[in-house]
Amino acid sequence: MVHALERTAGHLAAHGVCVLIQPHRTRRPFIAVVARGRRVPIGGLVNPAFQPLIDAANDAIASVVDRGLFKLLNRSNHQFSVRLANPSQLHRYLHNGQRPPRFPPGARKRLMAAWRSRPPGAEIEVTEYMTLIGLRRVGA
Amino acid sequence: MAKHAELPSDYPPPAVEVRLIGRIVDLRGKRVLEIGAGDGRLTIQYASLASSVVAIEPDPANVALARESASATGITNSSFKVGTAERVRMGGGAFDIALFSWSL
């Protein structure tokens, strides 16, 4: 990852900007059952297999900033949500990637209980968290 | 804002990322290098703003999809190459902006 950033710096013009969009360092997808303004929070998912990759990416960014290759311009956190029609669609959604997150103990049971007692028109909401990082090339 | 997804995607809804990138740097008229472009999902959202785009992606199947998407959407200022940031060779001078979208 550090090597990718180093090579990228070499392709950037003086004062060029590198923008990175990544999953939030610690916040994983959050599940809720929603209907007509009512929201039943189920809980956040966990992803131990993914966490080392996120940490390594952030360490690589810190490394190139510390070494003076880039200057940190901006770091901002954002979230977005998608609505899914049922637990089956949630399963498909979560297994889109190579390292899908999983429910912590008890959360799947809470989801299914909330889904069984859902009001008409209920959906499953997944809130995702991401971070945007802007770096300016220095020392060109 | 919440979006109902018929075919769910764990990427932000269209235009969200471009708007957020725009808070950091103006893409208009810039020469952009995108690393890990996947199937061109993001590339086709911003390419019309940039002067030119070189998008690299290690998976040849994704590169083929990106080329198809670009062609289908009338984008002519973008080239898609198989490779990684570490290995790909790029000519044509320096880039103004480099993008890593969910790819570092």
Short mmCIF file of C-alpha atoms in Angstrom, two decimals:
data_model
loop_
_atom_site.label_atom_id
_atom_site.label_comp_id
_atom_site.label_asym_id
_atom_site.label_seq_id
_atom_site.Cartn_x
_atom_site.Cartn_y
_atom_site.Cartn_z
CA MET A 1 0.00 0.00 0.00
CA VAL A 2 2.82 2.38 0.81
CA HIS A 3 4.44 1.43 -2.49
CA ALA A 4 1.19 2.23 -4.36
CA LEU A 5 1.11 5.69 -2.79
CA GLU A 6 4.80 6.26 -3.51
CA ARG A 7 4.35 5.31 -7.16
CA THR A 8 1.26 7.49 -7.37
CA ALA A 9 3.21 10.46 -6.03
CA GLY A 10 5.66 9.94 -8.87
CA HIS A 11 2.83 10.26 -11.40
CA LEU A 12 1.43 13.46 -9.89
CA ALA A 13 2.30 16.97 -10.97
CA ALA A 14 3.85 19.31 -8.41
CA HIS A 15 1.12 20.08 -5.88
CA GLY A 16 -1.13 17.46 -7.43
CA VAL A 17 -3.83 16.02 -5.20
CA CYS A 18 -4.49 12.43 -4.22
CA VAL A 19 -8.00 11.59 -3.01
CA LEU A 20 -8.72 8.35 -1.20
CA ILE A 21 -12.19 7.00 -0.48
CA GLN A 22 -12.21 4.19 2.02
CA PRO A 23 -14.32 2.44 4.59
CA HIS A 24 -14.29 4.18 7.96
CA ARG A 25 -11.46 2.94 10.13
CA THR A 26 -13.66 1.58 12.91
CA ARG A 27 -17.34 1.93 12.02
CA ARG A 28 -18.81 -1.06 10.24
CA PRO A 29 -22.30 -1.31 8.69
CA PHE A 30 -25.19 -0.69 11.07
CA ILE A 31 -28.49 -2.53 10.67
CA ALA A 32 -31.97 -1.25 11.59
CA VAL A 33 -35.55 -2.16 10.73
CA VAL A 34 -37.44 0.94 9.59
CA ALA A 35 -41.04 1.70 8.74
CA ARG A 36 -43.07 4.91 8.63
CA GLY A 37 -40.67 6.94 10.71
CA ARG A 38 -40.18 4.17 13.25
CA ARG A 39 -36.66 2.79 13.52
CA VAL A 40 -35.65 -0.32 15.44
CA PRO A 41 -31.85 -0.40 15.72
CA ILE A 42 -30.43 -3.90 15.55
CA GLY A 43 -26.71 -3.17 15.84
CA GLY A 44 -23.42 -2.84 14.06
CA LEU A 45 -21.79 -5.70 12.19
CA VAL A 46 -18.26 -6.91 12.77
CA ASN A 47 -15.52 -7.78 10.30
CA PRO A 48 -12.31 -9.05 11.89
CA ALA A 49 -10.98 -10.22 8.50
CA PHE A 50 -11.34 -6.76 7.00
CA GLN A 51 -9.95 -4.71 9.88
CA PRO A 52 -6.24 -5.44 9.27
CA LEU A 53 -6.60 -4.19 5.67
CA ILE A 54 -8.22 -0.95 6.81
CA ASP A 55 -5.53 -0.48 9.43
CA ALA A 56 -2.78 -1.15 6.88
CA ALA A 57 -4.26 1.40 4.46
CA ASN A 58 -4.42 4.04 7.17
CA ASP A 59 -0.88 3.22 8.30
CA ALA A 60 0.31 3.62 4.68
CA ILE A 61 -1.31 7.04 4.44
CA ALA A 62 0.22 8.10 7.75
CA SER A 63 3.60 6.86 6.56
CA VAL A 64 3.71 8.91 3.35
CA VAL A 65 2.55 12.01 5.26
CA ASP A 66 5.12 11.49 8.01
CA ARG A 67 7.87 11.10 5.41
CA GLY A 68 6.91 14.35 3.70
CA LEU A 69 5.77 12.81 0.41
CA PHE A 70 2.27 14.19 0.86
CA LYS A 71 0.63 16.81 3.05
CA LEU A 72 -2.76 16.02 4.57
CA LEU A 73 -5.32 18.40 3.08
CA ASN A 74 -8.54 17.03 4.44
CA ARG A 75 -10.05 14.03 6.20
CA SER A 76 -13.81 13.76 6.54
CA ASN A 77 -16.23 11.06 7.57
CA HIS A 78 -19.54 10.40 5.82
CA GLN A 79 -22.35 7.92 5.88
CA PHE A 80 -24.98 6.67 3.49
CA SER A 81 -27.84 4.24 3.79
CA VAL A 82 -29.51 1.70 1.56
CA ARG A 83 -32.91 0.12 2.12
CA LEU A 84 -33.39 -3.59 1.58
CA ALA A 85 -36.69 -5.37 1.16
CA ASN A 86 -36.10 -8.38 3.39
CA PRO A 87 -33.46 -10.47 5.24
CA SER A 88 -32.70 -12.44 2.09
CA GLN A 89 -31.77 -9.25 0.26
CA LEU A 90 -29.69 -8.21 3.27
CA HIS A 91 -27.78 -11.47 3.04
CA ARG A 92 -27.06 -10.87 -0.65
CA TYR A 93 -26.03 -7.30 0.06
CA LEU A 94 -23.62 -8.28 2.81
CA HIS A 95 -22.06 -11.02 0.70
CA ASN A 96 -21.30 -8.79 -2.27
CA GLY A 97 -17.69 -8.37 -1.19
CA GLN A 98 -14.88 -10.83 -0.67
CA ARG A 99 -14.77 -10.32 3.09
CA PRO A 100 -18.37 -9.91 4.19
CA PRO A 101 -19.12 -8.58 7.66
CA ARG A 102 -21.01 -10.76 10.10
CA PHE A 103 -23.48 -10.30 12.89
CA PRO A 104 -22.12 -10.12 16.42
CA PRO A 105 -23.60 -12.63 18.90
CA GLY A 106 -27.35 -12.16 19.30
CA ALA A 107 -27.78 -9.56 16.58
CA ARG A 108 -29.17 -11.88 13.92
CA LYS A 109 -31.73 -13.17 16.44
CA ARG A 110 -32.70 -9.56 17.25
CA LEU A 111 -33.06 -8.77 13.55
CA MET A 112 -35.31 -11.75 12.90
CA ALA A 113 -37.44 -10.95 15.96
CA ALA A 114 -37.82 -7.34 14.81
CA TRP A 115 -38.59 -8.50 11.28
CA ARG A 116 -41.28 -10.95 12.44
CA SER A 117 -43.05 -8.15 14.32
CA ARG A 118 -42.53 -5.53 11.61
CA PRO A 119 -45.29 -3.15 10.62
CA PRO A 120 -46.51 -3.07 7.00
CA GLY A 121 -44.00 -1.55 4.59
CA ALA A 122 -40.99 -2.21 6.79
CA GLU A 123 -37.53 -2.35 5.25
CA ILE A 124 -34.06 -3.17 6.49
CA GLU A 125 -31.76 -0.18 6.54
CA VAL A 126 -27.99 -0.59 6.28
CA THR A 127 -25.95 2.47 7.16
CA GLU A 128 -22.42 2.44 5.79
CA TYR A 129 -19.56 4.67 6.90
CA MET A 130 -16.74 5.99 4.77
CA THR A 131 -13.81 8.36 5.01
CA LEU A 132 -12.48 10.73 2.35
CA ILE A 133 -8.85 11.74 2.59
CA GLY A 134 -7.20 14.45 0.52
CA LEU A 135 -3.41 14.54 0.19
CA ARG A 136 -1.32 17.14 -1.64
CA ARG A 137 1.95 16.09 -3.17
CA VAL A 138 4.93 17.91 -1.74
CA GLY A 139 8.60 17.91 -2.56
CA ALA A 140 8.08 17.56 -6.30
CA MET B 1 -30.30 9.85 2.12
CA ALA B 2 -31.64 6.34 1.99
CA LYS B 3 -32.02 4.76 -1.41
CA HIS B 4 -34.10 1.70 -2.19
CA ALA B 5 -31.81 -0.75 -3.90
CA GLU B 6 -33.29 -3.40 -6.19
CA LEU B 7 -29.84 -4.83 -6.74
CA PRO B 8 -28.06 -3.81 -3.58
CA SER B 9 -24.64 -2.24 -3.75
CA ASP B 10 -22.41 -1.36 -0.84
CA TYR B 11 -21.14 1.70 -2.69
CA PRO B 12 -22.67 5.13 -2.13
CA PRO B 13 -25.54 6.19 -4.39
CA PRO B 14 -24.46 7.74 -7.71
CA ALA B 15 -23.03 11.28 -7.53
CA VAL B 16 -22.32 11.17 -3.79
CA GLU B 17 -18.62 10.40 -4.17
CA VAL B 18 -18.12 12.93 -6.96
CA ARG B 19 -19.76 15.63 -4.84
CA LEU B 20 -17.52 14.76 -1.88
CA ILE B 21 -14.38 14.64 -4.03
CA GLY B 22 -15.37 18.09 -5.27
CA ARG B 23 -15.07 19.40 -1.73
CA ILE B 24 -11.38 18.48 -1.78
CA VAL B 25 -10.39 19.21 -5.37
CA ASP B 26 -12.05 20.54 -8.51
CA LEU B 27 -12.14 17.78 -11.12
CA ARG B 28 -13.06 20.13 -13.95
CA GLY B 29 -10.47 20.24 -16.71
CA LYS B 30 -8.02 18.09 -14.78
CA ARG B 31 -5.96 15.11 -15.86
CA VAL B 32 -7.02 12.27 -13.56
CA LEU B 33 -5.38 8.98 -12.68
CA GLU B 34 -7.76 6.50 -11.03
CA ILE B 35 -6.22 3.51 -9.30
CA GLY B 36 -8.34 0.42 -8.77
CA ALA B 37 -11.15 1.61 -11.00
CA GLY B 38 -13.05 -1.69 -10.89
CA ASP B 39 -15.79 -1.82 -13.49
CA GLY B 40 -15.63 1.94 -14.05
CA ARG B 41 -18.57 2.63 -11.72
CA LEU B 42 -17.04 5.87 -10.41
CA THR B 43 -15.06 6.74 -13.53
CA ILE B 44 -18.15 7.20 -15.67
CA GLN B 45 -19.63 9.49 -13.01
CA TYR B 46 -16.85 12.09 -13.20
CA ALA B 47 -15.09 11.54 -16.54
CA SER B 48 -17.09 14.20 -18.34
CA LEU B 49 -15.78 16.78 -15.87
CA ALA B 50 -12.12 15.91 -16.35
CA SER B 51 -9.98 16.74 -19.34
CA SER B 52 -8.80 13.13 -19.47
CA VAL B 53 -8.76 10.03 -17.32
CA VAL B 54 -6.43 7.06 -17.11
CA ALA B 55 -8.10 4.35 -15.04
CA ILE B 56 -6.13 1.29 -14.01
CA GLU B 57 -7.51 -1.92 -12.61
CA PRO B 58 -5.85 -5.31 -12.04
CA ASP B 59 -8.80 -7.45 -13.17
CA PRO B 60 -9.03 -7.69 -16.99
CA ALA B 61 -12.73 -8.62 -16.79
CA ASN B 62 -13.45 -5.42 -14.88
CA VAL B 63 -11.44 -3.40 -17.38
CA ALA B 64 -13.56 -4.86 -20.18
CA LEU B 65 -16.73 -3.89 -18.28
CA ALA B 66 -15.40 -0.39 -17.69
CA ARG B 67 -14.64 0.05 -21.38
CA GLU B 68 -18.16 -1.10 -22.25
CA SER B 69 -19.70 1.29 -19.71
CA ALA B 70 -17.64 4.19 -20.99
CA SER B 71 -18.60 3.42 -24.56
CA ALA B 72 -22.27 3.05 -23.66
CA THR B 73 -22.28 6.41 -21.89
CA GLY B 74 -20.43 8.23 -24.65
CA ILE B 75 -17.25 8.84 -22.68
CA THR B 76 -14.30 9.32 -25.00
CA ASN B 77 -11.69 11.00 -22.81
CA SER B 78 -10.89 7.96 -20.67
CA SER B 79 -8.56 5.04 -21.15
CA PHE B 80 -8.76 1.87 -19.09
CA LYS B 81 -5.66 -0.21 -18.49
CA VAL B 82 -4.98 -3.52 -16.80
CA GLY B 83 -2.44 -3.04 -14.02
CA THR B 84 -1.70 -1.84 -10.52
CA ALA B 85 -0.34 1.40 -9.15
CA GLU B 86 2.93 -0.35 -8.41
CA ARG B 87 3.51 -1.77 -11.89
CA VAL B 88 1.64 0.01 -14.62
CA ARG B 89 3.60 2.30 -16.95
CA MET B 90 1.99 5.59 -17.83
CA GLY B 91 3.12 8.07 -20.39
CA GLY B 92 1.70 11.42 -21.31
CA GLY B 93 2.96 13.53 -18.45
CA ALA B 94 1.99 14.13 -14.88
CA PHE B 95 -1.53 13.92 -13.50
CA ASP B 96 -3.30 16.66 -11.57
CA ILE B 97 -5.36 14.28 -9.47
CA ALA B 98 -5.03 10.67 -8.35
CA LEU B 99 -8.07 8.80 -7.05
CA PHE B 100 -8.15 5.66 -4.95
CA SER B 101 -11.78 4.68 -4.64
CA TRP B 102 -12.17 1.85 -2.14
CA SER B 103 -8.94 0.45 -3.49
CA LEU B 104 -5.97 1.20 -1.21
#
